[in-house]
Tab-separated table of C-alpha atoms in Angstrom:
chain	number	residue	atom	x	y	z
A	12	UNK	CA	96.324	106.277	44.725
A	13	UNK	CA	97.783	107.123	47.751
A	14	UNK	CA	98.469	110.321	48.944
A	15	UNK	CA	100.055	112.564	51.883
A	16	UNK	CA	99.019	115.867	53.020
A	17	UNK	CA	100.429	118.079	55.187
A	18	UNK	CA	98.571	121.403	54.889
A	19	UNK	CA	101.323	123.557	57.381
A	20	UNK	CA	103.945	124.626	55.466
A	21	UNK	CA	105.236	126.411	58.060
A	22	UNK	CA	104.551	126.961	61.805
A	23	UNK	CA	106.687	129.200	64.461
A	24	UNK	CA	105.981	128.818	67.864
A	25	UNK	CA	107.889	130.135	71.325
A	26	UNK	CA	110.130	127.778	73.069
A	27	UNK	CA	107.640	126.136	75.290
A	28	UNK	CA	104.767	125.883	74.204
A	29	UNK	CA	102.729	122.554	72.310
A	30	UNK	CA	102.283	122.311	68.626
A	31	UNK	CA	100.479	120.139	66.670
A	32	UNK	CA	102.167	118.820	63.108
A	33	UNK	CA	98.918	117.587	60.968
A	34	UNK	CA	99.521	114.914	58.622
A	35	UNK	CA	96.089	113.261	56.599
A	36	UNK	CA	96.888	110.363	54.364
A	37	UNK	CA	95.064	108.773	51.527
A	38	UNK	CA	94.728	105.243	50.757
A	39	UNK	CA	92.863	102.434	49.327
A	40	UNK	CA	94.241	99.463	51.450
A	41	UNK	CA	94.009	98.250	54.503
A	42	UNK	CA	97.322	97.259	55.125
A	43	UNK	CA	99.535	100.321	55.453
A	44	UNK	CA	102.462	101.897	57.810
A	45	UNK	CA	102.580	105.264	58.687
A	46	UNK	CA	105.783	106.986	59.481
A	47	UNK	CA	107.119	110.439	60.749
A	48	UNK	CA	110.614	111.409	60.096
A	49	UNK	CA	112.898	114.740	61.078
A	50	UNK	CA	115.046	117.031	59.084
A	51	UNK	CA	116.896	119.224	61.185
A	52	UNK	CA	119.005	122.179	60.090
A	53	UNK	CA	121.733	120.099	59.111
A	54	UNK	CA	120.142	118.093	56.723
A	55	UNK	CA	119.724	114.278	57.788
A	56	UNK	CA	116.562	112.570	58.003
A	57	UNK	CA	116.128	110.946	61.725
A	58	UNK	CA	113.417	108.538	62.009
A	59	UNK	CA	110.531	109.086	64.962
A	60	UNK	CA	107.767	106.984	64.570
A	61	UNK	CA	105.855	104.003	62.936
A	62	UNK	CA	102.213	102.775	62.695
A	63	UNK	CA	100.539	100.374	61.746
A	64	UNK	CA	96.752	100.758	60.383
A	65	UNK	CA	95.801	98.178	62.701
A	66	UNK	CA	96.775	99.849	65.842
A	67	UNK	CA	95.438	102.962	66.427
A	68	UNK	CA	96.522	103.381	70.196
A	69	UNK	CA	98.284	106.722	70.426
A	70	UNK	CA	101.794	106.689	71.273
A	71	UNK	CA	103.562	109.118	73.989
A	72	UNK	CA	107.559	109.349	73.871
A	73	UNK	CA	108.662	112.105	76.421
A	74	UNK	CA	107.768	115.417	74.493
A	75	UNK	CA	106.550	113.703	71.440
A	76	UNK	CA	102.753	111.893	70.962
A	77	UNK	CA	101.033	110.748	67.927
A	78	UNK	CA	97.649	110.489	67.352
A	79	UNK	CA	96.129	108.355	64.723
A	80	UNK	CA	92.565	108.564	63.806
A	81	UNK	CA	91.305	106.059	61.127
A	82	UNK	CA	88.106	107.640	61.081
A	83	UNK	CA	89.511	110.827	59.784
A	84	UNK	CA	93.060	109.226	57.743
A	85	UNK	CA	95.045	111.486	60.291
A	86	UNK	CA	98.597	110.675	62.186
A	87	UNK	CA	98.987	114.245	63.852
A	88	UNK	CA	102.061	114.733	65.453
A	89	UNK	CA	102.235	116.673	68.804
A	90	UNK	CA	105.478	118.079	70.832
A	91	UNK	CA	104.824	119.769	74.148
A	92	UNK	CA	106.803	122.260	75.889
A	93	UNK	CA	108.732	122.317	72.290
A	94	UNK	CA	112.598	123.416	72.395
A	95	UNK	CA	114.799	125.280	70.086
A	96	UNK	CA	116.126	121.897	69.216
A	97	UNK	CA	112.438	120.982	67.866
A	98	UNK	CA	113.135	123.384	65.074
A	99	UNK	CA	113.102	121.503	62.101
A	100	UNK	CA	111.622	120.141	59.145
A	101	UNK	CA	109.181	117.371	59.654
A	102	UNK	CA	107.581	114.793	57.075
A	103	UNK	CA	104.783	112.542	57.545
A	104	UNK	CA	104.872	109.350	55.110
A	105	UNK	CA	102.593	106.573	54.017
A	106	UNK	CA	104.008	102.989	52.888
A	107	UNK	CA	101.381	100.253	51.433
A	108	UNK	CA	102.694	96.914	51.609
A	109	UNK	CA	104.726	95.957	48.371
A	110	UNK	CA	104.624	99.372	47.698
A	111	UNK	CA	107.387	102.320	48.000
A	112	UNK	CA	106.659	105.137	50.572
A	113	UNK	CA	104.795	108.344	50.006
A	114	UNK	CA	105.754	111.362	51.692
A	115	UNK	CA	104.544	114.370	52.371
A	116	UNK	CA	105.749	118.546	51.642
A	117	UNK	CA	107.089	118.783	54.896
A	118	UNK	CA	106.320	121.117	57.599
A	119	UNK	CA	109.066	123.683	58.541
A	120	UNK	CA	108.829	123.920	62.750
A	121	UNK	CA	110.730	127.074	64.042
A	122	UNK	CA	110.619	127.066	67.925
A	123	UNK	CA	112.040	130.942	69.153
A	124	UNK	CA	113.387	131.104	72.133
B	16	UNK	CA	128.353	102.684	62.447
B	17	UNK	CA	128.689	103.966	59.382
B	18	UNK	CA	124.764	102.771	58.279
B	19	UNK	CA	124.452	104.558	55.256
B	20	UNK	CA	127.276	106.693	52.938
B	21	UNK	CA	126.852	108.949	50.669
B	22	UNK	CA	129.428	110.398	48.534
B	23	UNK	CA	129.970	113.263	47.379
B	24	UNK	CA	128.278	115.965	49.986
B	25	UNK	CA	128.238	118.680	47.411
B	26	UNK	CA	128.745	119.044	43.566
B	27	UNK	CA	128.580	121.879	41.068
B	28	UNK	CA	127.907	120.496	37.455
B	29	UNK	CA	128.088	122.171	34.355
B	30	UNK	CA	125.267	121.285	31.745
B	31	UNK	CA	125.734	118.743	29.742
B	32	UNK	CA	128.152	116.525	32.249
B	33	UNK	CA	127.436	113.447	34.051
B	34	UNK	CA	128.746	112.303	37.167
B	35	UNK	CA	127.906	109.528	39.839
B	36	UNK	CA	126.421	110.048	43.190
B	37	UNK	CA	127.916	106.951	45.306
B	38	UNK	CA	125.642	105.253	47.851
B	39	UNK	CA	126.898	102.083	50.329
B	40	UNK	CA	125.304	100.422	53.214
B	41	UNK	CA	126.691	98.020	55.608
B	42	UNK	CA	123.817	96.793	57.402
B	43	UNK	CA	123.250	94.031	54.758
B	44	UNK	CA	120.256	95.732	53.928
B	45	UNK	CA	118.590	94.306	50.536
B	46	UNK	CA	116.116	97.141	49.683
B	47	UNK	CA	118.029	100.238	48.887
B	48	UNK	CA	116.288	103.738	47.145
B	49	UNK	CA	117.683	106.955	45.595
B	50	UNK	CA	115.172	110.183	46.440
B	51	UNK	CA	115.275	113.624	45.518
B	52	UNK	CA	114.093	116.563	47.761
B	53	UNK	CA	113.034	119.615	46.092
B	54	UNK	CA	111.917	122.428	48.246
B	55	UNK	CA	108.291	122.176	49.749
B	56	UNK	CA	108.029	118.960	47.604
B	57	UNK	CA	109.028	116.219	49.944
B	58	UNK	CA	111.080	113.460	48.658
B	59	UNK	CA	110.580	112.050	45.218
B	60	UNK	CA	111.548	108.236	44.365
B	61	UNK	CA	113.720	108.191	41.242
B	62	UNK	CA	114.914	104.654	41.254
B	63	UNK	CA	115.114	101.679	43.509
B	64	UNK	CA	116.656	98.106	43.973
B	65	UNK	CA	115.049	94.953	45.969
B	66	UNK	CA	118.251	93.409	45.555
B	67	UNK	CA	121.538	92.641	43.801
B	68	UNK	CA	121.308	92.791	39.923
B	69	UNK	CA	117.405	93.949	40.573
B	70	UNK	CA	116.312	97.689	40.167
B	71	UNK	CA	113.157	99.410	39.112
B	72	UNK	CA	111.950	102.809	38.312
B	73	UNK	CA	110.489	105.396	40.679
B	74	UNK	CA	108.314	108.256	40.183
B	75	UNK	CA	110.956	110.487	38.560
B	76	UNK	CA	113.359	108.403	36.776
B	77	UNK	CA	113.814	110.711	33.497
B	78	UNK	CA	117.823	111.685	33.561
B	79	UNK	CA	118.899	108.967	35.859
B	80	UNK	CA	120.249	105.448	35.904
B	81	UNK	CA	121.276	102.981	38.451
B	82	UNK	CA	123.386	100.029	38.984
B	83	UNK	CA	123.043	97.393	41.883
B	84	UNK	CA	125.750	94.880	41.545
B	85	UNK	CA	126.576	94.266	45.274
B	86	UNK	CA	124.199	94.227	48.142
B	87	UNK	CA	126.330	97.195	49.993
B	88	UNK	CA	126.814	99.211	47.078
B	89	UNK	CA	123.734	101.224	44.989
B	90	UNK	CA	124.997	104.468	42.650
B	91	UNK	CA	122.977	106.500	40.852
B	92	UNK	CA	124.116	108.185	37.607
B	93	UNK	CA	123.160	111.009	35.856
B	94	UNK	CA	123.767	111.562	32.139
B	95	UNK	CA	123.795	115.072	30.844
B	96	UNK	CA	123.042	117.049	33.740
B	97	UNK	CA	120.010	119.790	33.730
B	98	UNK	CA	119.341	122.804	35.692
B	99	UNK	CA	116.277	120.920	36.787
B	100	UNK	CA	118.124	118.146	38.279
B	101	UNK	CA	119.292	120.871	40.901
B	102	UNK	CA	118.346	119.382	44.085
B	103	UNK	CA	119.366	117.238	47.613
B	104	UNK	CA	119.548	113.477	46.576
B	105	UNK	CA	119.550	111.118	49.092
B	106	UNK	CA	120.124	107.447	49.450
B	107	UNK	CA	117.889	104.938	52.073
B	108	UNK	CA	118.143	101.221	52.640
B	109	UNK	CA	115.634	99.396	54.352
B	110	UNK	CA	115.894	95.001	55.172
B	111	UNK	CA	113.182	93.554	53.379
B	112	UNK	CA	111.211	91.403	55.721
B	113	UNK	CA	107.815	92.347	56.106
B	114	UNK	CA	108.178	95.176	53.278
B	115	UNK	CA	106.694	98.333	53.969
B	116	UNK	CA	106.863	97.913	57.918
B	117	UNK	CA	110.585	98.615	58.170
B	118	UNK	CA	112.142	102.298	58.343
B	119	UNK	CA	114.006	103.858	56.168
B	120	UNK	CA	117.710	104.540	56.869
B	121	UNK	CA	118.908	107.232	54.842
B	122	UNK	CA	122.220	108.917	53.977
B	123	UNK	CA	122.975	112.516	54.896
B	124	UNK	CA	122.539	113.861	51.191
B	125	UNK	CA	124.402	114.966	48.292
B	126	UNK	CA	123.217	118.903	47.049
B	127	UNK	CA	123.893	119.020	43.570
B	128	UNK	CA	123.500	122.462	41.701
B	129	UNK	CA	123.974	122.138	38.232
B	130	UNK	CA	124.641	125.951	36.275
């Protein structure tokens, strides 16, 4: 079965400093995309990131990095030097091939300023 | 670019009625899926479509139908709305190709209370 976790619910941090967004997945395959998507205040899901299982080389975009370990089923999401236009709500998901995606609870980011 | 539309943005239902959430894409986009986000749930699959005239249940389909006669066009129905149906519903297409590689594009929601 295939699974997402995200064990933050919630996480406030100061405008500036890094936060870490964990996301552990579960699956049987080998084949399998991992995904991170935004939800800010007003409601839309944005698209950030995809992975597949085969490449595990982290990514860097500006503020935003992703780290996937295989070893430990984790895609964590990092954002340095977050802004107060970080806050949001942010999902990890899983998709098998020929399957539908899995998402996670979501983790509620509040950057103060 | 429109991508995808959702229609209506907000509804209050009585129980008991039924009403159609609308959902169109125009990026000729042959998977389309209707979720449901409850809060600190995520998003739930009700129902889905790999194409015209093809659609298949989700993990929640109990309450809800769809239709998919046009590529563009995917609405979902619900029959005899329930307080437990209160929720954000939202609409995503993704192009087939190598399925499960492509994002998903989704709509910006439809809240739906139903009292």
């Amino acid at each position: 079965a295939q699974k997402v976790t995200q064990a933050q619910t919630e996480i406030s941090v100061v405008e500036k400093e890094d936060v870490t967004l964990d996301c552990v997945y579960e699956t049987r395959d080998t084949t399998y995309y991992l995904f991170w998507y935004k939800q800010p205040p007003s409601g839309e899901l944005v698209f950030l990131i995809r992975r597949n299982s085969f490449d595990e080389q982290n990514e860097i975009s500006g503020r935003y990095s992703w780290n996937f370990q295989k070893s430990t089923s984790s895609f964590n999401f990092t954002i340095t030097a977050s802004q107060v236009v970080d806050s949001a709500v942010y999902f990890c998901a899983l998709n098998n091939y020929g399957q539908n995606f899995v998402f996670g609870p979501g983790t509620r980011l509040s950057v103060l300023p | 670019n429109a991508g995808v539309t959702q229609t209506p943005k907000f509804r209050i239902l009585k129980i008991g009625q039924s009403m159609t959430l609308q959902c169109a894409q125009d990026m000729n986009h042959n998977y389309m899926y209707w979720y449901r986000q409850d809060p600190g749930m995520g998003l739930k699959l009700i129902y889905y479509s790999v194409g015209a005239g093809i659609t298949d249940k989700g993990e929640v389909p109990n309450g809800y139908n769809v239709s998919r006669s046009t590529t563009e066009d995917f609405p979902l129905r619900l029959e005899l709305a329930a307080p437990s149906q209160t929720s954000v519903y939202f609409c995503a297409s993704s192009y087939s190709g190598l399925r499960g590689s492509e994002e998903l594009f989704f709509g910006e929601g439809s809240r739906l209370t139903v009292l």
